[in-house]
CSV table of C-alpha atoms in Angstrom, one decimal:
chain,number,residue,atom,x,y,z
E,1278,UNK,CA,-8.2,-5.2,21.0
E,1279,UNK,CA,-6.5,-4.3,24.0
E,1280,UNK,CA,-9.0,-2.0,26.2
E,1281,UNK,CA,-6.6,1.3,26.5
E,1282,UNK,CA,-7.4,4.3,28.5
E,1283,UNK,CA,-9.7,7.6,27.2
E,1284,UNK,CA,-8.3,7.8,23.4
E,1285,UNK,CA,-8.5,11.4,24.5
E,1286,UNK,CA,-6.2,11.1,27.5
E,1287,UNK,CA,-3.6,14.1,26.8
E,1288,UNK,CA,-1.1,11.4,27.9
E,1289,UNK,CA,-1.6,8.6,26.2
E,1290,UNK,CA,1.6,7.0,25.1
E,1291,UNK,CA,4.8,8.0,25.1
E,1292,UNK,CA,5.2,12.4,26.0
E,1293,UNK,CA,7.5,14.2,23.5
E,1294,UNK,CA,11.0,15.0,24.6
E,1295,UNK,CA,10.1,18.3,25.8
E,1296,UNK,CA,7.8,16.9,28.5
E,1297,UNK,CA,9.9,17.2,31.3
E,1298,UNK,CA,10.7,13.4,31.2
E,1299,UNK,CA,14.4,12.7,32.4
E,1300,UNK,CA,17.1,12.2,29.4
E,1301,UNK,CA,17.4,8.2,30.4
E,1302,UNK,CA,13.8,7.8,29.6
E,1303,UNK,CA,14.3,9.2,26.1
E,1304,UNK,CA,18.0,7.4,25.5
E,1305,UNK,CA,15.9,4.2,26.5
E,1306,UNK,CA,13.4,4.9,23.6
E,1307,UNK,CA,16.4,4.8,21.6
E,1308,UNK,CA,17.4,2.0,22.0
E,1309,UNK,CA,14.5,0.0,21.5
E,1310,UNK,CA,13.7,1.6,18.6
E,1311,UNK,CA,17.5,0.9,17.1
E,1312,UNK,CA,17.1,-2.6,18.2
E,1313,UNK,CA,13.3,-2.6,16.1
E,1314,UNK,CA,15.7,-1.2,13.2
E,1315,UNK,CA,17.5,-4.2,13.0
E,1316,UNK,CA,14.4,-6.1,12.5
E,1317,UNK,CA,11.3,-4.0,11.0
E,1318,UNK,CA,9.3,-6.8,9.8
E,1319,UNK,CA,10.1,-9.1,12.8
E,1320,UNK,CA,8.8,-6.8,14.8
E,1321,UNK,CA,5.8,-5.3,13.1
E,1322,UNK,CA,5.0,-9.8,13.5
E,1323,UNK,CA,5.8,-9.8,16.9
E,1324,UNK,CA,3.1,-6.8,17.1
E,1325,UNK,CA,0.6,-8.1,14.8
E,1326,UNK,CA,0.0,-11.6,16.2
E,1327,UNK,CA,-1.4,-10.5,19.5
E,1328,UNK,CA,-3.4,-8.0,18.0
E,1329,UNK,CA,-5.0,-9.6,15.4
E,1330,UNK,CA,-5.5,-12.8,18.0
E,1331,UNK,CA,-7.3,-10.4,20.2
E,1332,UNK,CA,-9.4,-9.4,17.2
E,1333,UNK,CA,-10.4,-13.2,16.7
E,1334,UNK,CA,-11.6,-13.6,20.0
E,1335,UNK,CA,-13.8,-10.8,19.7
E,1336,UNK,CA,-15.3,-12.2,16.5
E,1337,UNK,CA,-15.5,-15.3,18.4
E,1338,UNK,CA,-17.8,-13.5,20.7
E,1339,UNK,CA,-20.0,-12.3,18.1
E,1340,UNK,CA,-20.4,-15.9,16.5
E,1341,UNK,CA,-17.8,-19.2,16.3
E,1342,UNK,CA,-18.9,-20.1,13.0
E,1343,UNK,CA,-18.0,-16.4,11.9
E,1344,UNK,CA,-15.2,-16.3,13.3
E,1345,UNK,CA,-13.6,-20.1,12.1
E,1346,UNK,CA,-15.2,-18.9,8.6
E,1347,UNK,CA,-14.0,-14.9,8.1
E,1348,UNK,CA,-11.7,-13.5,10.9
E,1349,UNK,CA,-9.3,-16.4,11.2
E,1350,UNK,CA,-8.9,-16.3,7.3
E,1351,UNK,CA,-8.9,-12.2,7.6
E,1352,UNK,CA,-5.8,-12.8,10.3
E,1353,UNK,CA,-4.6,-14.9,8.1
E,1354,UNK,CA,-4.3,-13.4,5.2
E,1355,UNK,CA,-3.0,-10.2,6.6
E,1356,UNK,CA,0.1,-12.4,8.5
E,1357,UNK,CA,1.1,-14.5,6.2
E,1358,UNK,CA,1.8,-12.3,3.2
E,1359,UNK,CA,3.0,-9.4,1.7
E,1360,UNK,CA,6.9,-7.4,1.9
E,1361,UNK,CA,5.7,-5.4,4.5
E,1362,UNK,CA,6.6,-2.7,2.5
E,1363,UNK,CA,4.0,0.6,4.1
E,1364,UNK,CA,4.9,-0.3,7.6
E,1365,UNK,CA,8.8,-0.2,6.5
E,1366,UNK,CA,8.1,2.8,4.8
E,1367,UNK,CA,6.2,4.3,8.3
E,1368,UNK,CA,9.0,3.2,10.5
E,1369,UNK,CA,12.1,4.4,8.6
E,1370,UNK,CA,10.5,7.5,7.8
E,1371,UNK,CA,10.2,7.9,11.4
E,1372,UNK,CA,13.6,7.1,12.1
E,1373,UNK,CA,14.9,9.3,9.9
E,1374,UNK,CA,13.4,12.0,11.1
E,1375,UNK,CA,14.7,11.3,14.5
E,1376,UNK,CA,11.4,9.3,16.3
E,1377,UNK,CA,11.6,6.5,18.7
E,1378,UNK,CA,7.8,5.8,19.2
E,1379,UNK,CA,8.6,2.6,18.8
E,1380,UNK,CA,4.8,0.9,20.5
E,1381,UNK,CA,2.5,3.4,18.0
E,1382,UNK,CA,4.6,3.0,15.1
E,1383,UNK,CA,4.7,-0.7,15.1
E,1384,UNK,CA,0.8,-0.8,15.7
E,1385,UNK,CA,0.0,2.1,13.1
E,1386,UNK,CA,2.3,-0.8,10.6
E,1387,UNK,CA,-0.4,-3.3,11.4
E,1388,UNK,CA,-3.4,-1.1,10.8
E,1389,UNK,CA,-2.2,-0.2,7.4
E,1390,UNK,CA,-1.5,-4.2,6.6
E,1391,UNK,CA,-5.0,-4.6,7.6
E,1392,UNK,CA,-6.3,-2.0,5.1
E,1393,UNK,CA,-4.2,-3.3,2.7
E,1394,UNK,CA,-5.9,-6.7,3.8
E,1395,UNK,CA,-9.4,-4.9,2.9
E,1396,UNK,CA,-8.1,-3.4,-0.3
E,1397,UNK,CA,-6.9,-6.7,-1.8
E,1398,UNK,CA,-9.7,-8.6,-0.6
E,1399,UNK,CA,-12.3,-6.4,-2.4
E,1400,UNK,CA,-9.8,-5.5,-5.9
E,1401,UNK,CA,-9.7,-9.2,-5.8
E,1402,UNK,CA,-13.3,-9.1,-6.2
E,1403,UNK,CA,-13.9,-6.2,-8.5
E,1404,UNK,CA,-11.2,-7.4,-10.4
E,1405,UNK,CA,-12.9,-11.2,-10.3
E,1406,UNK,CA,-8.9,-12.2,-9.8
E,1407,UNK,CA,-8.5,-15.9,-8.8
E,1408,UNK,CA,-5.2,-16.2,-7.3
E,1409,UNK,CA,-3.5,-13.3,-4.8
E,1410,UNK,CA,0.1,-14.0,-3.4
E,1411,UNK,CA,0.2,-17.4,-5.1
E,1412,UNK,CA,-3.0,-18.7,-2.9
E,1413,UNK,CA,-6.7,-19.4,-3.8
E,1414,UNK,CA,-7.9,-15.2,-3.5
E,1415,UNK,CA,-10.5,-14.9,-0.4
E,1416,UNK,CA,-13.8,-15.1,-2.2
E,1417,UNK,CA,-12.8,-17.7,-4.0
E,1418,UNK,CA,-11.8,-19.6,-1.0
E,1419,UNK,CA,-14.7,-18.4,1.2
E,1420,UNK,CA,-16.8,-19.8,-1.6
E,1421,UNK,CA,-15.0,-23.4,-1.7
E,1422,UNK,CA,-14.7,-24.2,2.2
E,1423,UNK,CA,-18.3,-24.0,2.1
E,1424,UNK,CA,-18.6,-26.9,-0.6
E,1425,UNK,CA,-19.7,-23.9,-3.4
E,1426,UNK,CA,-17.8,-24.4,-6.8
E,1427,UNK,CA,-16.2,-20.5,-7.3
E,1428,UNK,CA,-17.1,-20.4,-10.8
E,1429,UNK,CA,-20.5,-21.5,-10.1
E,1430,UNK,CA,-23.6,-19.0,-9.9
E,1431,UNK,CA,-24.0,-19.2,-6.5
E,1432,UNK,CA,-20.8,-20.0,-5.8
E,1433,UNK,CA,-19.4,-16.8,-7.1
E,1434,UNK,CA,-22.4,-14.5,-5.5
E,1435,UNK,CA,-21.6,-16.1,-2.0
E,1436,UNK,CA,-17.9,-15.9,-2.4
E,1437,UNK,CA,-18.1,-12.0,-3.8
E,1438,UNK,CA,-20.5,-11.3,-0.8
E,1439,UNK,CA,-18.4,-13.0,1.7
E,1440,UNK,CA,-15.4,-11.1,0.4
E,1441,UNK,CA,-17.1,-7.9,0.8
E,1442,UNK,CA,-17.9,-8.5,4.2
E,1443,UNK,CA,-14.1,-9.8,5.1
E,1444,UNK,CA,-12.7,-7.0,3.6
E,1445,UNK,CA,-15.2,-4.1,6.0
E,1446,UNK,CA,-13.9,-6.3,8.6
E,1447,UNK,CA,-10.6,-5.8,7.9
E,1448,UNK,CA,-11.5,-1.8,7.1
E,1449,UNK,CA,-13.0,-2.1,11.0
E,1450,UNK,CA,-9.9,-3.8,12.6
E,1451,UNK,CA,-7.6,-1.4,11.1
E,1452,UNK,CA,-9.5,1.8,12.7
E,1453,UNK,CA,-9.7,-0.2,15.9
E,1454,UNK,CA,-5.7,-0.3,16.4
E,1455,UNK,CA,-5.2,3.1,15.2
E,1456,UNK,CA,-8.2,4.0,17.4
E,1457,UNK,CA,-7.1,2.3,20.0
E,1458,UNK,CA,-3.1,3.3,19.9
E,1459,UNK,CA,-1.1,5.8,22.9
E,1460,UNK,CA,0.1,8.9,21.1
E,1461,UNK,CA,0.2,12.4,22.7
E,1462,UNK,CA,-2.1,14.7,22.0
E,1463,UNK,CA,-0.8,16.9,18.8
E,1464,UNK,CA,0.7,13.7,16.9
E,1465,UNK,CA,-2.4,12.2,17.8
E,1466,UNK,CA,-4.8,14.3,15.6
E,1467,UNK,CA,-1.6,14.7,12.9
E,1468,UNK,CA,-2.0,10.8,12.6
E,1469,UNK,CA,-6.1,10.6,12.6
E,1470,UNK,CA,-6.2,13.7,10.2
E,1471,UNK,CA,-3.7,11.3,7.8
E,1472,UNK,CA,-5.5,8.5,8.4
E,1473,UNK,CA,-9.1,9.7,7.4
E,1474,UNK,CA,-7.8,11.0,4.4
E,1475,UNK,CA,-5.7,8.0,3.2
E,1476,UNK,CA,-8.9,6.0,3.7
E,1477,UNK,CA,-11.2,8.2,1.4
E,1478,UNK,CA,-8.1,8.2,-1.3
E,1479,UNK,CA,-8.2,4.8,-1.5
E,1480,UNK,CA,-11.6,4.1,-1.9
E,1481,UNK,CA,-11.4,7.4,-4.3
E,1482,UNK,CA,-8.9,5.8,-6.5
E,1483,UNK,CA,-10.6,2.3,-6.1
E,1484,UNK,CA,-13.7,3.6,-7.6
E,1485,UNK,CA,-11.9,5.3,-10.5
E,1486,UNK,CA,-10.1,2.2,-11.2
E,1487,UNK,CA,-13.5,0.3,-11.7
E,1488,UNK,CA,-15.1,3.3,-13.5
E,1489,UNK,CA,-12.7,3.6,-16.3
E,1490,UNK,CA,-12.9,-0.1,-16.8
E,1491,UNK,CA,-16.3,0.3,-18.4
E,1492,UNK,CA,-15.7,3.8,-19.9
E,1493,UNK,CA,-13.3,3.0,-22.3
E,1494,UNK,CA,-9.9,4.0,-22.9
E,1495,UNK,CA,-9.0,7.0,-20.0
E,1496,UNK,CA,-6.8,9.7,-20.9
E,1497,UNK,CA,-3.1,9.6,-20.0
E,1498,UNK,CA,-4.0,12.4,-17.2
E,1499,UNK,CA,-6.8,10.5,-15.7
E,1500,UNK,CA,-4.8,7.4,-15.2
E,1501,UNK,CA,-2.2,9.2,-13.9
E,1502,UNK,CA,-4.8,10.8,-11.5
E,1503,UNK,CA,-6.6,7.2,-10.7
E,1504,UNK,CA,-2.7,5.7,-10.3
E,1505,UNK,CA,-1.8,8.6,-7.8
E,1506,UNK,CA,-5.1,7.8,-5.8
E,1507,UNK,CA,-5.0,4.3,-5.4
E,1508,UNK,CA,-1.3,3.8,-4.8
E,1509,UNK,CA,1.4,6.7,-4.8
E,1510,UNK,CA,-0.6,7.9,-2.2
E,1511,UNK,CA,-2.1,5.1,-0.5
E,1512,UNK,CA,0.7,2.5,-0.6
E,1513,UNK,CA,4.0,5.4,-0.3
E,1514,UNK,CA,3.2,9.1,0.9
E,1515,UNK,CA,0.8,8.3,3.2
E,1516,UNK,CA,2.9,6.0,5.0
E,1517,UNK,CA,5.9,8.1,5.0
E,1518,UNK,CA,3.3,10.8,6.1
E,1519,UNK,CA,2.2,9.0,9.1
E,1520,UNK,CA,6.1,8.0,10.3
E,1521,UNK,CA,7.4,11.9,10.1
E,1522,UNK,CA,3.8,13.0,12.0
E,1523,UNK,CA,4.9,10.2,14.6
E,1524,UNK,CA,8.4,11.8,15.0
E,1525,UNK,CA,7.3,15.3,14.7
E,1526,UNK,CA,8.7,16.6,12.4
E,1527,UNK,CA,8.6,20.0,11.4
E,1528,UNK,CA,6.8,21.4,8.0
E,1529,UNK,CA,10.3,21.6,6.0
E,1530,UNK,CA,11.5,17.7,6.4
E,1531,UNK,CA,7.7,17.0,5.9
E,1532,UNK,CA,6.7,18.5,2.6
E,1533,UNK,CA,9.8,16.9,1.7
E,1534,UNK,CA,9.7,13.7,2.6
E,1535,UNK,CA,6.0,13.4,1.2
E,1536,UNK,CA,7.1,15.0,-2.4
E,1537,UNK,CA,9.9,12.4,-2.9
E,1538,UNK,CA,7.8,9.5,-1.4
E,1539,UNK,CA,5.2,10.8,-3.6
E,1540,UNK,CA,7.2,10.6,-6.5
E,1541,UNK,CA,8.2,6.7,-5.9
E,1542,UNK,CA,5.0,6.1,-5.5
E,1543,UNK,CA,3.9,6.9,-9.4
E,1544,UNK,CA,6.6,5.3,-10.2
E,1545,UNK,CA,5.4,2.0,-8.1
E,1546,UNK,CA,2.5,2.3,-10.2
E,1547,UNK,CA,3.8,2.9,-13.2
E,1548,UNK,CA,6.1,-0.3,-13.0
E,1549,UNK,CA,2.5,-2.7,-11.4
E,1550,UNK,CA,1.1,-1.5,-14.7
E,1551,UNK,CA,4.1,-3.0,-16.7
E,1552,UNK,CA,4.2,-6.2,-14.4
E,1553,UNK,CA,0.4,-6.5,-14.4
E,1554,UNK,CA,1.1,-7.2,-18.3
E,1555,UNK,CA,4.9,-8.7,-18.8
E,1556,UNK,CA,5.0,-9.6,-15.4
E,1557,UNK,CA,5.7,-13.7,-14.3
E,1558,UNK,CA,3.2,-14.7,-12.4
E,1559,UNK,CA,5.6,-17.0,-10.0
E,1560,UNK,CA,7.3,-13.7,-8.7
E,1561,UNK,CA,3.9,-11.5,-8.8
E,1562,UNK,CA,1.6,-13.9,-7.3
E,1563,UNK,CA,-1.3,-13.2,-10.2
E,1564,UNK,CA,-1.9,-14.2,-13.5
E,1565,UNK,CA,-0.4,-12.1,-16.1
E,1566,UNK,CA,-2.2,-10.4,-18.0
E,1567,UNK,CA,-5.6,-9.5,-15.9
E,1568,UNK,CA,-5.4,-5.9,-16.6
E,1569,UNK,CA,-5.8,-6.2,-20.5
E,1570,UNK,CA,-8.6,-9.0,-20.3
E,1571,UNK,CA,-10.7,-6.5,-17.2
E,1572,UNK,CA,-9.9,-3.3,-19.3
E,1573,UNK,CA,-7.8,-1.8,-16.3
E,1574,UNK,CA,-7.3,2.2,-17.7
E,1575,UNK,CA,-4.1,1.9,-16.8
E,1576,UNK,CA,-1.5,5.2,-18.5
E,1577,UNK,CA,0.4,1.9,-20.1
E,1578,UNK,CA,-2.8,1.4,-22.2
E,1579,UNK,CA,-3.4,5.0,-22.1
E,1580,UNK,CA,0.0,5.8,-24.0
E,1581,UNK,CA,-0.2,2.9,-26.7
E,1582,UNK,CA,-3.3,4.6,-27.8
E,1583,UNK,CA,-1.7,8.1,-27.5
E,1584,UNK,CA,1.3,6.7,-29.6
E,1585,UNK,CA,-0.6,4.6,-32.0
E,1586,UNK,CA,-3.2,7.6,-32.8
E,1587,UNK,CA,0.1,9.9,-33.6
E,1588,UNK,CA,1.3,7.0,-35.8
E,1589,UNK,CA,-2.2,6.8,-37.3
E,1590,UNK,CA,-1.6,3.3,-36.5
E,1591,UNK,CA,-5.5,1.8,-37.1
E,1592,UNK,CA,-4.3,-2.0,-37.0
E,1593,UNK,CA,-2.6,-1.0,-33.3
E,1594,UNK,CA,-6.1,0.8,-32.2
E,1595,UNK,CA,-8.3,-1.8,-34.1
E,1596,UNK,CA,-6.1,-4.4,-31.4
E,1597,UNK,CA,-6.8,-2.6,-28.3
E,1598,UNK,CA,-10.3,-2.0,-28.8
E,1599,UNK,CA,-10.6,-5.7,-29.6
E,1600,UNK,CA,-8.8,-7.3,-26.3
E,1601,UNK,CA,-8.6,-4.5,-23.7
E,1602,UNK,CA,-11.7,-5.6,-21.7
E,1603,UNK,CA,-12.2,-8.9,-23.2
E,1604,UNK,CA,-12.5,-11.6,-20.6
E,1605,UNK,CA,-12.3,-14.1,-22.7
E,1606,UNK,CA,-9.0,-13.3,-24.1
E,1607,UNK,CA,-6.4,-16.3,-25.1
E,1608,UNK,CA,-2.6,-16.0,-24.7
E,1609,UNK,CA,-2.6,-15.9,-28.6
E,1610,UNK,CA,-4.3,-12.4,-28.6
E,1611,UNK,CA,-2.5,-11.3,-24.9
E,1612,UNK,CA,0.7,-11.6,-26.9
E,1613,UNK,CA,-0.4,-9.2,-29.9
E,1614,UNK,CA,-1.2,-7.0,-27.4
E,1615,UNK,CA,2.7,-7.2,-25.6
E,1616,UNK,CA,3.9,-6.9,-29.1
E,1617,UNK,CA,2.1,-4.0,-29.3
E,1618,UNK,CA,3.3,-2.1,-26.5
E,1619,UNK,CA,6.3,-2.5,-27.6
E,1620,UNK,CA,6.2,-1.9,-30.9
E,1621,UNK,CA,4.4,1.4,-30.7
E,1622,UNK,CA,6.5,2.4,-27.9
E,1623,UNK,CA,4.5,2.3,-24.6
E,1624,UNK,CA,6.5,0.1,-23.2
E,1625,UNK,CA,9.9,1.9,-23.0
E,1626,UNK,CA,7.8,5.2,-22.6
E,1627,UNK,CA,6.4,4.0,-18.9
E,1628,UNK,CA,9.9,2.8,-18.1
E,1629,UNK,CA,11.7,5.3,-18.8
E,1630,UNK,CA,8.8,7.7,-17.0
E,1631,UNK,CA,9.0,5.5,-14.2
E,1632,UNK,CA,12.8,5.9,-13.9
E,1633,UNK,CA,12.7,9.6,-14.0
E,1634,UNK,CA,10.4,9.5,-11.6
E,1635,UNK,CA,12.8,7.6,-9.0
E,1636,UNK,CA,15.6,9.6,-9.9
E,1637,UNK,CA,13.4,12.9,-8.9
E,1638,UNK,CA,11.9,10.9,-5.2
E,1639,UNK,CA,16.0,10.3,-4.7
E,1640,UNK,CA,16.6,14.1,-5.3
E,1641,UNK,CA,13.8,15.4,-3.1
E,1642,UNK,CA,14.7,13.2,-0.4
E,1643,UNK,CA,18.3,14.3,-0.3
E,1644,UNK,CA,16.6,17.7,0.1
E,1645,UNK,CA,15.5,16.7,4.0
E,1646,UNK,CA,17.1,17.7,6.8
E,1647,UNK,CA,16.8,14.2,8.4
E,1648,UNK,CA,19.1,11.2,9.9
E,1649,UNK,CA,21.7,9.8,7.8
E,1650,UNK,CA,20.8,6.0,8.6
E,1651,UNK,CA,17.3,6.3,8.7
E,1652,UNK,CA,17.6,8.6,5.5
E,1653,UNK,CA,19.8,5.8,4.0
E,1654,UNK,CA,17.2,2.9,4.9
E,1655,UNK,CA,14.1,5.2,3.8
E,1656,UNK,CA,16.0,6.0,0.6
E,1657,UNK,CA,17.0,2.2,-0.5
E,1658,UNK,CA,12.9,1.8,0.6
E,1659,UNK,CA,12.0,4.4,-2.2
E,1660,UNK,CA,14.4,2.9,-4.5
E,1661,UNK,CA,12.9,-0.4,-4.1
E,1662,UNK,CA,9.1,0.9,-4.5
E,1663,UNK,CA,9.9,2.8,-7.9
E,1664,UNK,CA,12.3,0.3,-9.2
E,1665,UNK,CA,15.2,2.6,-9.8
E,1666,UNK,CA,18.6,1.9,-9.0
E,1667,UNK,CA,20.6,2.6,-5.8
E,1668,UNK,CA,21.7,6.2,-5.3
E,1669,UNK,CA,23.7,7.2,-2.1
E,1670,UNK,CA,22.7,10.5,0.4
E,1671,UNK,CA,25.1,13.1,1.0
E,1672,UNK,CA,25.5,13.3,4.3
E,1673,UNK,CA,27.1,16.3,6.5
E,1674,UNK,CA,29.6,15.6,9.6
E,1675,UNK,CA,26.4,16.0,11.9
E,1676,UNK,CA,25.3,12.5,10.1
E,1677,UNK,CA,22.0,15.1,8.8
E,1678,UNK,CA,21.1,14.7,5.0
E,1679,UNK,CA,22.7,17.8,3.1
């Protein structure tokens, strides 16, 4: 993975402007990083391929079969999918708050790809989900390409098992390149103090996830608590965390950089929950409809039953208790259950939360004291995630959010 000095070398990586460097060293950081900006995800690629072929090889070493097995289609999946959207989130947040660290930004994006890799991998699994990003998902094809029908007994223990195992190698890769990443001293523990705890939330909200599947139907609160776990902080403020820590930047632009990315980030769940359900499956990669037939507790479900109660609706309850969590639920009965969600309300309750929600991430960015381009870029970012529309920064003649 690239054997780099002493991860506790005081100067590893790039120093902070105050370090006595000369001011052409930092102008040149600049303009790396502005040529990066024209290019984010070209980049983070450029980035990711060596890395991940240097993880390869080491597999290799461990075992060839392995490797040609699990870490080639580990690699794989991690570079050949996905909008990129939590290293784009890293590096404009970054940006905006004035950082050039080009080298451990662009690394720290492929570490969190590779967690996402885990994360996928194993929701895939829990979730028993067939397709992911319009491809066989891994177990099923780790099952297959060894001659193992997926849906078989042993198919499906071997692929599941398999899966697991892809997805902690994935977990171990991502450590590796954050482990193994130049940053000075102070950003460095920022980052690793960010990074430990984005780990344990997502495994947090994970685990919730999979709990309320087999305890019923979860309050509006607790989904709301398992949705800010396992992605408004995970996929959004984390990220955003990790580019302003990478910068520097002080407590102010921080707290409110995270409360606005925080806010898109329930938002982002809010609208999967609503694609998970009316979504087409040719934009979202997965079959529609998974959440209702795995009982997902997601605050969608949570509010048709918190609207239907108040309507003393029993026919709507009587519905839900019949198909959320059936597996073997036919289009016939997922379309009662649409026509439900819209009919008691739930529907154009979570969008309009959802929008609200946008609108606020939109206001609390425009609170920062941070870069009017990079500010610009992170806000169409945050826009995007919660599914709002596009809403301009004031800027002040310094070219500083105001």
């Amino acid at each position: 993975m690239g054997r780099l000095p002493p991860a506790d070398h005081a100067f590893a990586g790039p120093l902070p402007p105050d370090a006595g460097l000369p001011e052409s060293w930092h102008l040149g950081l600049q303009q790396v990083a502005q040529a990066v900006d024209e290019d984010v995800v070209g980049a983070l690629q450029r980035t990711a391929d060596p890395v991940l072929a240097e993880c390869v090889a080491e597999a290799t070493l461990h075992d060839s079969e392995f490797a040609d097995e699990v870490a080639h289609r580990v690699a794989d999946f991690t570079l050949r999918g996905g909008k990129r959207m939590r290293p784009r989130l890293l590096w404009w947040a970054m940006r905006a708050c004035g950082g050039a660290e080009v080298e451990a930004a662009l690394r720290l994006g492929v570490a969190l790809e590779l967690i996402q890799t885990c994360a996928l991998i194993q929701d895939d699994v829990m979730d028993r989900s067939h397709t992911r990003r319009g491809r066989p998902a891994v177990h099923i094809a780790l099952a297959e390409q060894r001659g193992l029908a997926a849906d078989s007994g042993a198919g499906a223990a071997f692929g599941a098992s398999a899966a697991v195992l892809a997805g902690d190698l994935a977990l171990v890769w991502a450590d590796d390149t954050v482990q193994e990443t130049f940053l000075p001293l102070a950003r460095r523990r920022k980052v690793r103090a960010l990074w430990r705890a984005m780990r344990g939330e997502m495994i947090a909200g994970q685990y919730l996830d999979l709990r309320g599947q087999i305890g019923g139907g979860a309050s509006a609160a607790r989904a709301l608590r398992t949705a800010y776990l396992k992605s408004a902080l995970y996929s959004v403020e984390r990220p955003v965390a990790l580019g302003a820590a990478l910068a520097g930047a002080d407590e102010s632009t921080t707290d409110a950089l995270r409360s606005a990315s925080r806010y898109a980030g329930m938002a982002f769940q809010l609208r999967d929950d609503l694609l998970g359900v009316f979504g087409d499956p040719a934009v979202t990669g997965k079959p529609s409809g998974d959440d209702i037939r795995e009982g997902k507790p997601t605050y969608l479900l949570a509010v048709a039953r918190t609207c239907a109660d108040a309507a003393d609706d029993h026919r709507a309850l009587a519905v839900l208790d019949r198909a959320v969590g059936n597996p073997d639920l036919d289009e016939d009965g997922l379309e009662e259950v649409r026509a439900l969600l819209e009919s008691t309300g739930a529907r154009a309750l979570v969008e309009e939360k959802a929008e609200r929600l946008g609108k606020r991430a939109a206001h609390g960015l425009a609170q920062a004291d941070i870069d009017a381009h990079g500010g610009d870029q992170l806000l169409g970012l945050l826009n995007a995630v919660a599914g709002t529309r596009a809403v301009a920064l004031a800027v002040n003649q310094e070219g500083r959010t105001q």
